CSV table of C-alpha atoms in Angstrom, one decimal:
chain,number,residue,atom,x,y,z
A,1,MET,CA,-3.1,-22.1,-36.9
A,2,GLN,CA,-4.5,-18.7,-37.7
A,3,GLU,CA,-3.3,-15.9,-35.4
A,4,LEU,CA,-5.8,-14.1,-33.2
A,5,GLU,CA,-5.5,-10.6,-31.8
A,6,THR,CA,-4.7,-10.2,-28.1
A,7,PHE,CA,-7.1,-8.6,-25.7
A,8,TYR,CA,-4.9,-5.5,-25.6
A,9,ASP,CA,-4.7,-5.2,-29.4
A,10,VAL,CA,-8.5,-5.1,-29.5
A,11,MET,CA,-8.7,-2.5,-26.7
A,12,ARG,CA,-6.2,-0.2,-28.4
A,13,ARG,CA,-8.1,-0.5,-31.6
A,14,GLN,CA,-11.2,0.6,-29.8
A,15,GLY,CA,-9.4,3.7,-28.4
A,16,ILE,CA,-9.0,2.5,-24.8
A,17,SER,CA,-6.2,4.2,-23.0
A,18,ARG,CA,-3.3,2.4,-21.2
A,19,ARG,CA,-4.6,3.8,-17.9
A,20,SER,CA,-8.1,2.4,-18.4
A,21,PHE,CA,-6.6,-0.9,-19.4
A,22,LEU,CA,-4.6,-1.2,-16.2
A,23,LYS,CA,-7.6,-0.2,-14.2
A,24,PHE,CA,-9.6,-2.9,-15.9
A,25,CYS,CA,-6.8,-5.5,-14.9
A,26,SER,CA,-7.0,-4.3,-11.3
A,27,LEU,CA,-10.8,-4.7,-11.2
A,28,THR,CA,-10.5,-8.1,-12.7
A,29,ALA,CA,-8.0,-9.2,-10.1
A,30,ALA,CA,-10.3,-8.0,-7.4
A,31,ALA,CA,-13.3,-9.8,-8.9
A,32,LEU,CA,-11.3,-13.0,-8.9
A,33,GLY,CA,-10.4,-12.6,-5.2
A,34,LEU,CA,-6.7,-12.2,-6.1
A,35,SER,CA,-4.3,-9.8,-4.4
A,36,PRO,CA,-3.4,-6.5,-6.1
A,37,THR,CA,0.0,-8.0,-7.2
A,38,PHE,CA,-1.8,-10.2,-9.7
A,39,ALA,CA,-3.0,-7.2,-11.7
A,40,GLY,CA,0.4,-7.1,-13.4
A,41,LYS,CA,0.1,-10.8,-14.4
A,42,ILE,CA,-3.4,-10.2,-15.8
A,43,ALA,CA,-2.1,-7.2,-17.8
A,44,TYR,CA,0.8,-9.3,-19.2
A,45,ALA,CA,-1.7,-12.1,-20.2
A,46,MET,CA,-4.0,-9.6,-21.9
A,47,GLU,CA,-1.1,-8.0,-23.8
A,48,SER,CA,0.7,-11.2,-25.0
A,49,LYS,CA,-1.8,-14.0,-25.3
A,50,PRO,CA,-4.2,-14.4,-28.2
A,51,ARG,CA,-7.9,-14.4,-27.5
A,52,THR,CA,-9.3,-17.8,-26.9
A,53,PRO,CA,-11.8,-19.2,-29.4
A,54,VAL,CA,-15.0,-20.2,-27.6
A,55,LEU,CA,-18.0,-22.2,-29.0
A,56,TRP,CA,-21.1,-21.7,-26.8
A,57,LEU,CA,-23.7,-24.4,-27.3
A,58,HIS,CA,-27.3,-24.5,-26.0
A,59,GLY,CA,-29.2,-27.7,-25.1
A,60,LEU,CA,-32.3,-28.0,-22.9
A,61,GLU,CA,-32.4,-24.7,-21.0
A,62,CYS,CA,-34.2,-21.4,-20.6
A,63,THR,CA,-31.2,-19.1,-21.6
A,64,CYS,CA,-31.0,-17.7,-18.0
A,65,CYS,CA,-27.2,-18.3,-18.0
A,66,SER,CA,-26.8,-16.1,-21.1
A,67,GLU,CA,-29.1,-13.5,-19.6
A,68,SER,CA,-26.9,-13.5,-16.5
A,69,PHE,CA,-23.7,-13.4,-18.4
A,70,ILE,CA,-24.5,-10.3,-20.4
A,71,ARG,CA,-25.1,-8.4,-17.2
A,72,SER,CA,-21.6,-8.8,-15.8
A,73,ALA,CA,-20.1,-5.6,-14.4
A,74,HIS,CA,-16.5,-6.8,-13.5
A,75,PRO,CA,-15.5,-7.3,-16.2
A,76,LEU,CA,-18.2,-6.1,-18.5
A,77,ALA,CA,-19.7,-8.8,-20.7
A,78,LYS,CA,-18.9,-6.8,-23.9
A,79,ASP,CA,-15.2,-6.7,-22.9
A,80,VAL,CA,-15.3,-10.5,-22.4
A,81,VAL,CA,-17.1,-11.2,-25.7
A,82,LEU,CA,-15.5,-8.6,-27.9
A,83,SER,CA,-12.0,-8.5,-26.5
A,84,MET,CA,-11.0,-11.2,-24.0
A,85,ILE,CA,-12.3,-14.2,-26.0
A,86,SER,CA,-13.3,-14.8,-29.5
A,87,LEU,CA,-16.9,-15.9,-29.2
A,88,ASP,CA,-17.3,-17.6,-32.5
A,89,TYR,CA,-20.6,-19.4,-32.0
A,90,ASP,CA,-23.5,-18.7,-29.7
A,91,ASP,CA,-27.0,-19.1,-31.2
A,92,THR,CA,-28.4,-16.6,-28.7
A,93,LEU,CA,-26.0,-13.7,-29.4
A,94,MET,CA,-24.6,-14.2,-32.9
A,95,VAL,CA,-26.0,-12.7,-36.1
A,96,SER,CA,-25.4,-15.7,-38.3
A,97,ALA,CA,-28.2,-18.3,-38.7
A,98,GLY,CA,-29.0,-21.5,-40.5
A,99,HIS,CA,-26.3,-23.1,-42.6
A,100,GLN,CA,-24.0,-20.1,-42.2
A,101,ALA,CA,-24.1,-20.5,-38.4
A,102,GLU,CA,-23.4,-24.3,-38.5
A,103,ALA,CA,-20.5,-23.8,-40.9
A,104,ILE,CA,-18.8,-21.8,-38.1
A,105,LEU,CA,-18.6,-24.9,-35.9
A,106,ASP,CA,-16.8,-26.9,-38.6
A,107,GLU,CA,-14.4,-24.0,-39.3
A,108,ILE,CA,-13.4,-23.4,-35.7
A,109,THR,CA,-13.1,-27.0,-34.7
A,110,ALA,CA,-10.8,-27.6,-37.7
A,111,LYS,CA,-8.6,-24.4,-37.4
A,112,TYR,CA,-8.2,-24.4,-33.7
A,113,LYS,CA,-8.2,-28.1,-33.0
A,114,GLY,CA,-7.3,-28.7,-29.3
A,115,ASN,CA,-7.2,-24.9,-28.6
A,116,TYR,CA,-10.8,-23.8,-28.3
A,117,ILE,CA,-13.1,-23.9,-25.2
A,118,LEU,CA,-16.5,-25.4,-25.4
A,119,ALA,CA,-19.1,-23.6,-23.2
A,120,CYS,CA,-22.3,-25.6,-22.7
A,121,GLU,CA,-25.6,-24.1,-21.5
A,122,GLY,CA,-28.3,-26.6,-20.9
A,123,ASN,CA,-28.1,-30.3,-21.1
A,124,PRO,CA,-28.7,-33.2,-23.6
A,125,PRO,CA,-31.7,-35.5,-23.4
A,126,LEU,CA,-30.9,-39.2,-24.1
A,127,ASN,CA,-34.5,-40.6,-24.6
A,128,GLN,CA,-35.7,-41.2,-28.1
A,129,ASP,CA,-32.2,-40.8,-29.5
A,130,GLY,CA,-32.1,-37.3,-28.2
A,131,MET,CA,-35.0,-36.1,-30.3
A,132,SER,CA,-36.3,-33.9,-27.5
A,133,CYS,CA,-33.7,-31.2,-28.4
A,134,ILE,CA,-33.0,-30.6,-32.1
A,135,ILE,CA,-30.3,-28.2,-33.4
A,136,ALA,CA,-30.1,-27.6,-37.1
A,137,GLY,CA,-32.2,-30.7,-37.8
A,138,ARG,CA,-30.0,-33.0,-35.7
A,139,PRO,CA,-30.1,-34.0,-32.0
A,140,TYR,CA,-28.2,-31.7,-29.7
A,141,LEU,CA,-26.5,-34.8,-28.3
A,142,GLU,CA,-24.9,-35.3,-31.7
A,143,GLN,CA,-23.7,-31.7,-31.9
A,144,LEU,CA,-22.3,-31.8,-28.4
A,145,LYS,CA,-20.2,-34.9,-29.0
A,146,ARG,CA,-18.9,-33.5,-32.3
A,147,VAL,CA,-17.8,-30.2,-30.9
A,148,ALA,CA,-16.4,-31.6,-27.7
A,149,LYS,CA,-14.2,-34.1,-29.5
A,150,ASP,CA,-11.3,-31.6,-30.1
A,151,CYS,CA,-11.9,-28.9,-27.5
A,152,LYS,CA,-9.3,-28.0,-24.8
A,153,ALA,CA,-11.8,-27.9,-22.0
A,154,ILE,CA,-15.5,-27.6,-21.3
A,155,ILE,CA,-17.3,-25.1,-19.1
A,156,SER,CA,-20.7,-26.3,-17.9
A,157,TRP,CA,-22.7,-23.1,-17.4
A,158,GLY,CA,-25.5,-23.3,-14.9
A,159,SER,CA,-27.2,-26.1,-13.0
A,160,CYS,CA,-28.7,-27.5,-16.2
A,161,ALA,CA,-25.3,-28.4,-17.7
A,162,SER,CA,-23.7,-29.1,-14.3
A,163,TRP,CA,-26.3,-31.2,-12.6
A,164,GLY,CA,-29.4,-31.6,-14.9
A,165,CYS,CA,-31.6,-29.1,-13.0
A,166,VAL,CA,-35.4,-29.0,-13.7
A,167,GLN,CA,-35.1,-31.1,-16.9
A,168,ALA,CA,-33.6,-34.0,-15.0
A,169,ALA,CA,-36.0,-33.7,-12.1
A,170,LYS,CA,-38.2,-36.7,-11.4
A,171,PRO,CA,-39.6,-38.4,-13.4
A,172,ASN,CA,-37.3,-37.0,-16.1
A,173,PRO,CA,-39.2,-38.2,-19.2
A,174,THR,CA,-36.6,-37.0,-21.7
A,175,GLN,CA,-33.7,-38.7,-19.7
A,176,ALA,CA,-31.9,-35.3,-19.6
A,177,VAL,CA,-28.4,-35.7,-18.1
A,178,PRO,CA,-25.6,-33.2,-17.2
A,179,ILE,CA,-22.7,-32.7,-19.6
A,180,HIS,CA,-20.2,-34.9,-17.6
A,181,LYS,CA,-22.5,-37.9,-18.1
A,182,VAL,CA,-22.0,-37.7,-21.8
A,183,ILE,CA,-18.4,-36.3,-22.2
A,184,THR,CA,-16.0,-38.2,-20.0
A,185,ASP,CA,-12.6,-37.5,-21.6
A,186,LYS,CA,-12.3,-33.7,-21.2
A,187,PRO,CA,-11.7,-31.5,-18.2
A,188,ILE,CA,-15.0,-30.0,-17.2
A,189,ILE,CA,-15.4,-26.8,-15.1
A,190,LYS,CA,-18.9,-26.8,-13.5
A,191,VAL,CA,-20.3,-23.3,-12.8
A,192,PRO,CA,-23.7,-24.2,-11.3
A,193,GLY,CA,-26.5,-21.8,-10.4
A,194,CYS,CA,-29.9,-21.1,-11.8
A,195,PRO,CA,-28.4,-18.9,-13.2
A,196,PRO,CA,-24.8,-18.5,-12.1
A,197,ILE,CA,-23.7,-15.1,-10.9
A,198,ALA,CA,-22.6,-13.0,-13.9
A,199,GLU,CA,-19.2,-12.1,-12.4
A,200,VAL,CA,-18.6,-15.7,-11.5
A,201,MET,CA,-19.0,-16.6,-15.2
A,202,THR,CA,-16.8,-13.9,-16.5
A,203,GLY,CA,-14.3,-14.5,-13.7
A,204,VAL,CA,-13.8,-18.1,-14.7
A,205,ILE,CA,-13.0,-17.0,-18.3
A,206,ALA,CA,-10.7,-14.3,-17.1
A,207,TYR,CA,-8.8,-16.7,-14.9
A,208,MET,CA,-8.4,-19.3,-17.7
A,209,LEU,CA,-7.1,-16.6,-20.1
A,210,THR,CA,-4.7,-15.2,-17.5
A,211,PHE,CA,-3.1,-18.4,-16.2
A,212,GLU,CA,-3.7,-20.7,-19.2
A,213,ARG,CA,-5.1,-23.4,-17.0
A,214,ILE,CA,-8.4,-24.3,-15.4
A,215,PRO,CA,-9.0,-22.9,-11.9
A,216,GLU,CA,-8.6,-25.2,-8.9
A,217,LEU,CA,-11.7,-27.3,-8.6
A,218,ASP,CA,-13.4,-28.9,-5.6
A,219,ARG,CA,-14.3,-32.5,-5.5
A,220,GLN,CA,-17.5,-31.8,-7.5
A,221,GLY,CA,-15.7,-30.0,-10.2
A,222,ARG,CA,-16.6,-26.4,-9.2
A,223,PRO,CA,-14.0,-23.5,-9.1
A,224,LYS,CA,-12.9,-23.2,-5.4
A,225,MET,CA,-12.5,-19.4,-5.7
A,226,PHE,CA,-16.3,-19.1,-6.0
A,227,TYR,CA,-17.7,-22.3,-4.5
A,228,SER,CA,-15.5,-23.0,-1.5
A,229,GLN,CA,-17.8,-21.5,1.1
A,230,ARG,CA,-21.4,-21.8,2.0
A,231,ILE,CA,-23.7,-18.9,1.5
A,232,HIS,CA,-24.4,-19.3,5.2
A,233,ASP,CA,-20.8,-18.6,6.1
A,234,LYS,CA,-20.8,-15.0,4.9
A,235,CYS,CA,-24.5,-14.2,5.2
A,236,TYR,CA,-25.1,-10.9,7.0
A,237,ARG,CA,-28.0,-12.6,8.9
A,238,ARG,CA,-25.6,-15.2,10.4
A,239,ALA,CA,-25.4,-13.4,13.7
A,240,HIS,CA,-29.2,-13.9,14.1
A,241,PHE,CA,-28.8,-17.5,13.3
A,242,ASP,CA,-26.2,-18.0,16.0
A,243,ALA,CA,-28.4,-16.1,18.4
A,244,GLY,CA,-31.4,-18.3,17.7
A,245,GLN,CA,-33.4,-15.4,16.2
A,246,PHE,CA,-35.5,-16.6,13.3
A,247,VAL,CA,-38.4,-15.4,11.1
A,248,GLU,CA,-41.4,-17.5,12.1
A,249,ALA,CA,-43.8,-16.4,9.3
A,250,TRP,CA,-43.6,-14.3,6.2
A,251,ASP,CA,-43.8,-10.6,7.0
A,252,ASP,CA,-43.9,-11.1,10.8
A,253,GLU,CA,-42.1,-8.7,13.1
A,254,PHE,CA,-39.0,-10.8,13.0
A,255,ALA,CA,-38.9,-10.7,9.2
A,256,ARG,CA,-39.1,-6.9,9.4
A,257,GLU,CA,-36.2,-7.0,11.9
A,258,GLY,CA,-34.1,-9.0,9.3
A,259,TYR,CA,-33.8,-12.2,11.4
A,260,CYS,CA,-32.5,-15.4,10.0
A,261,LEU,CA,-34.7,-17.2,7.3
A,262,TYR,CA,-33.6,-20.7,8.3
A,263,LYS,CA,-37.1,-21.7,9.6
A,264,MET,CA,-38.6,-20.5,6.3
A,265,GLY,CA,-36.7,-23.0,4.3
A,266,CYS,CA,-33.4,-21.1,3.6
A,267,LYS,CA,-30.9,-23.5,2.2
A,268,GLY,CA,-27.9,-21.2,2.8
A,269,PRO,CA,-26.4,-23.6,5.4
A,270,THR,CA,-26.0,-26.4,2.7
A,271,THR,CA,-25.4,-24.3,-0.4
A,272,TYR,CA,-21.9,-23.4,-1.8
A,273,ASN,CA,-21.9,-20.3,-3.9
A,274,ALA,CA,-20.7,-16.7,-3.8
A,275,CYS,CA,-24.1,-15.0,-3.5
A,276,SER,CA,-23.5,-13.5,-0.1
A,277,THR,CA,-20.1,-12.0,-1.1
A,278,THR,CA,-20.2,-11.2,-4.8
A,279,ARG,CA,-24.0,-10.7,-4.9
A,280,TRP,CA,-26.1,-9.9,-8.0
A,281,ASN,CA,-26.7,-6.9,-10.3
A,282,ASP,CA,-23.3,-5.3,-9.8
A,283,GLY,CA,-23.1,-6.3,-6.2
A,284,THR,CA,-26.5,-4.7,-5.3
A,285,SER,CA,-28.2,-7.6,-3.5
A,286,PHE,CA,-29.0,-11.3,-3.3
A,287,PRO,CA,-32.2,-13.3,-2.5
A,288,ILE,CA,-31.6,-13.4,1.3
A,289,GLN,CA,-31.0,-9.7,1.4
A,290,SER,CA,-34.3,-9.3,-0.5
A,291,GLY,CA,-36.2,-11.2,2.2
A,292,HIS,CA,-36.4,-14.6,0.6
A,293,GLY,CA,-34.4,-17.7,1.7
A,294,CYS,CA,-31.8,-19.4,-0.5
A,295,ILE,CA,-33.3,-22.2,-2.6
A,296,GLY,CA,-30.0,-23.9,-3.1
A,297,CYS,CA,-30.1,-23.6,-6.9
A,298,SER,CA,-26.4,-24.3,-7.3
A,299,GLU,CA,-26.6,-27.7,-5.6
A,300,ASP,CA,-27.0,-31.1,-7.3
A,301,GLY,CA,-30.6,-32.2,-7.4
A,302,PHE,CA,-32.1,-29.2,-5.8
A,303,TRP,CA,-35.4,-29.7,-7.6
A,304,ASP,CA,-35.9,-33.1,-6.0
A,305,LYS,CA,-35.2,-32.1,-2.4
A,306,GLY,CA,-38.7,-31.0,-1.4
A,307,THR,CA,-40.3,-27.6,-1.7
A,308,PHE,CA,-38.2,-24.5,-1.5
A,309,TYR,CA,-39.8,-23.7,1.8
A,310,ASP,CA,-39.2,-27.1,3.5
A,311,ARG,CA,-37.1,-26.5,6.6
A,312,LEU,CA,-33.7,-28.2,6.8
A,313,THR,CA,-33.9,-30.9,9.5
A,314,THR,CA,-30.3,-32.1,9.5
A,315,ILE,CA,-28.6,-28.8,10.6
A,316,HIS,CA,-27.9,-28.7,14.4
A,317,PRO,CA,-25.4,-25.9,15.0
A,318,PHE,CA,-25.0,-23.7,18.0
A,319,GLY,CA,-28.0,-21.5,17.9
A,320,ILE,CA,-30.8,-23.7,16.4
A,321,GLU,CA,-34.0,-23.7,18.4
A,322,GLY,CA,-32.4,-21.6,21.1
A,323,ASN,CA,-32.5,-18.0,22.0
A,324,ALA,CA,-29.9,-15.5,23.1
A,325,ASP,CA,-30.6,-16.0,26.8
A,326,ARG,CA,-30.5,-19.8,26.7
A,327,ILE,CA,-27.3,-19.7,24.7
A,328,GLY,CA,-25.8,-17.2,27.1
A,329,GLY,CA,-26.7,-19.3,30.0
A,330,THR,CA,-25.2,-22.4,28.4
A,331,VAL,CA,-22.0,-20.5,27.7
A,332,ALA,CA,-21.9,-19.3,31.3
A,333,GLY,CA,-22.5,-22.8,32.6
A,334,VAL,CA,-19.6,-24.2,30.5
A,335,VAL,CA,-17.3,-21.4,31.6
A,336,GLY,CA,-18.4,-21.9,35.3
A,337,ALA,CA,-17.7,-25.7,35.0
A,338,THR,CA,-14.3,-25.0,33.5
A,339,VAL,CA,-13.4,-22.6,36.3
A,340,ALA,CA,-14.6,-25.0,38.9
A,341,ALA,CA,-12.5,-27.8,37.4
A,342,HIS,CA,-9.5,-25.6,37.2
A,343,ALA,CA,-9.9,-24.6,40.9
A,344,ALA,CA,-10.3,-28.3,41.9
A,345,ALA,CA,-7.1,-29.2,40.0
A,346,SER,CA,-5.2,-26.4,41.6
A,347,ALA,CA,-6.3,-27.4,45.1
A,348,ILE,CA,-5.2,-31.0,44.4
A,349,ARG,CA,-1.8,-29.8,43.2
A,350,ARG,CA,-1.4,-27.6,46.3
A,351,ALA,CA,-2.3,-30.5,48.6
A,352,GLY,CA,0.3,-32.7,46.9
A,353,HIS,CA,3.0,-30.1,47.4
A,354,ARG,CA,2.1,-29.8,51.1
A,355,ASN,CA,2.4,-33.6,51.5
A,356,ASP,CA,5.8,-33.6,49.8
A,357,ASP,CA,7.0,-30.8,52.0
A,358,GLN,CA,5.9,-32.7,55.1
A,359,GLY,CA,7.6,-35.9,54.0
A,360,GLY,CA,10.8,-34.1,53.4
A,361,ARG,CA,10.8,-32.6,57.0
A,362,GLU,CA,10.3,-36.1,58.5
């Protein structure tokens, strides 16, 4: 197998200092949610392991995943594409076209059999033999199966590849399906979102390069380090939710106060993603911070779950439909009942002791 340069080799060739390299490793560890001690392991991986060949295919999609990916700040997308991995095929970013571009697929799949990663953006349509998505004169479905045959693992970028997204929404005339419905014999890492957060995308790649394994996945196949908590769990408006303080209409006084957007259809309580912690645009903001509720774009079938402004009706936590006074009164009542029960139990125990003492004296 042809040898590839390591990440560190490429950085040295580009004139990057050792100090800057180690700083990069520390930032990458932080972006992955790892402790500072892992920076050394990341540095070792970058110095010793060859860059991983990656083939990035596009099916039915809008290219929003690629647009998000190239805006990553930790690490920078250029460092990922030019140094950490060997991005050999991506019809959005590469210079090659036509027969020259398609020849790259045959070359990489043959030279690096079993050692390359397949990244999929978008999904394949099954209706009419896949003719709704044609790549180089052939159905994307055919290209997907051919390239997936000898790959090491598959990354399903975005909700299109992970769940089907808008293409698979009812009535789904093209019979578009997510990647895992077509490829069933390869490990698949789902990175949903419409699009996914840039640092989540580059973070998954950095993890796989560093530890030479896929990250720990949840039961739906998503990396736990980015999809283990609901947006609601870390939302800065959570205190208003628990206090029963909600926006009632767009741009009302409660909206200007930054109250919870639950009643305006926010799907944060049922959506698993890192938006409220990692945020977007180099950690600048995320939709809820901008005054718009979460639409649940990283969840399966979000296009078919009613409008984005339909209020969730199955969430009944502490503060729903209440206010701070009512919740405070409830808590006080619970505490009062507990105190009363404790006092009654103590009185019974004291009475029992008195009876025992009297019996002993008789």
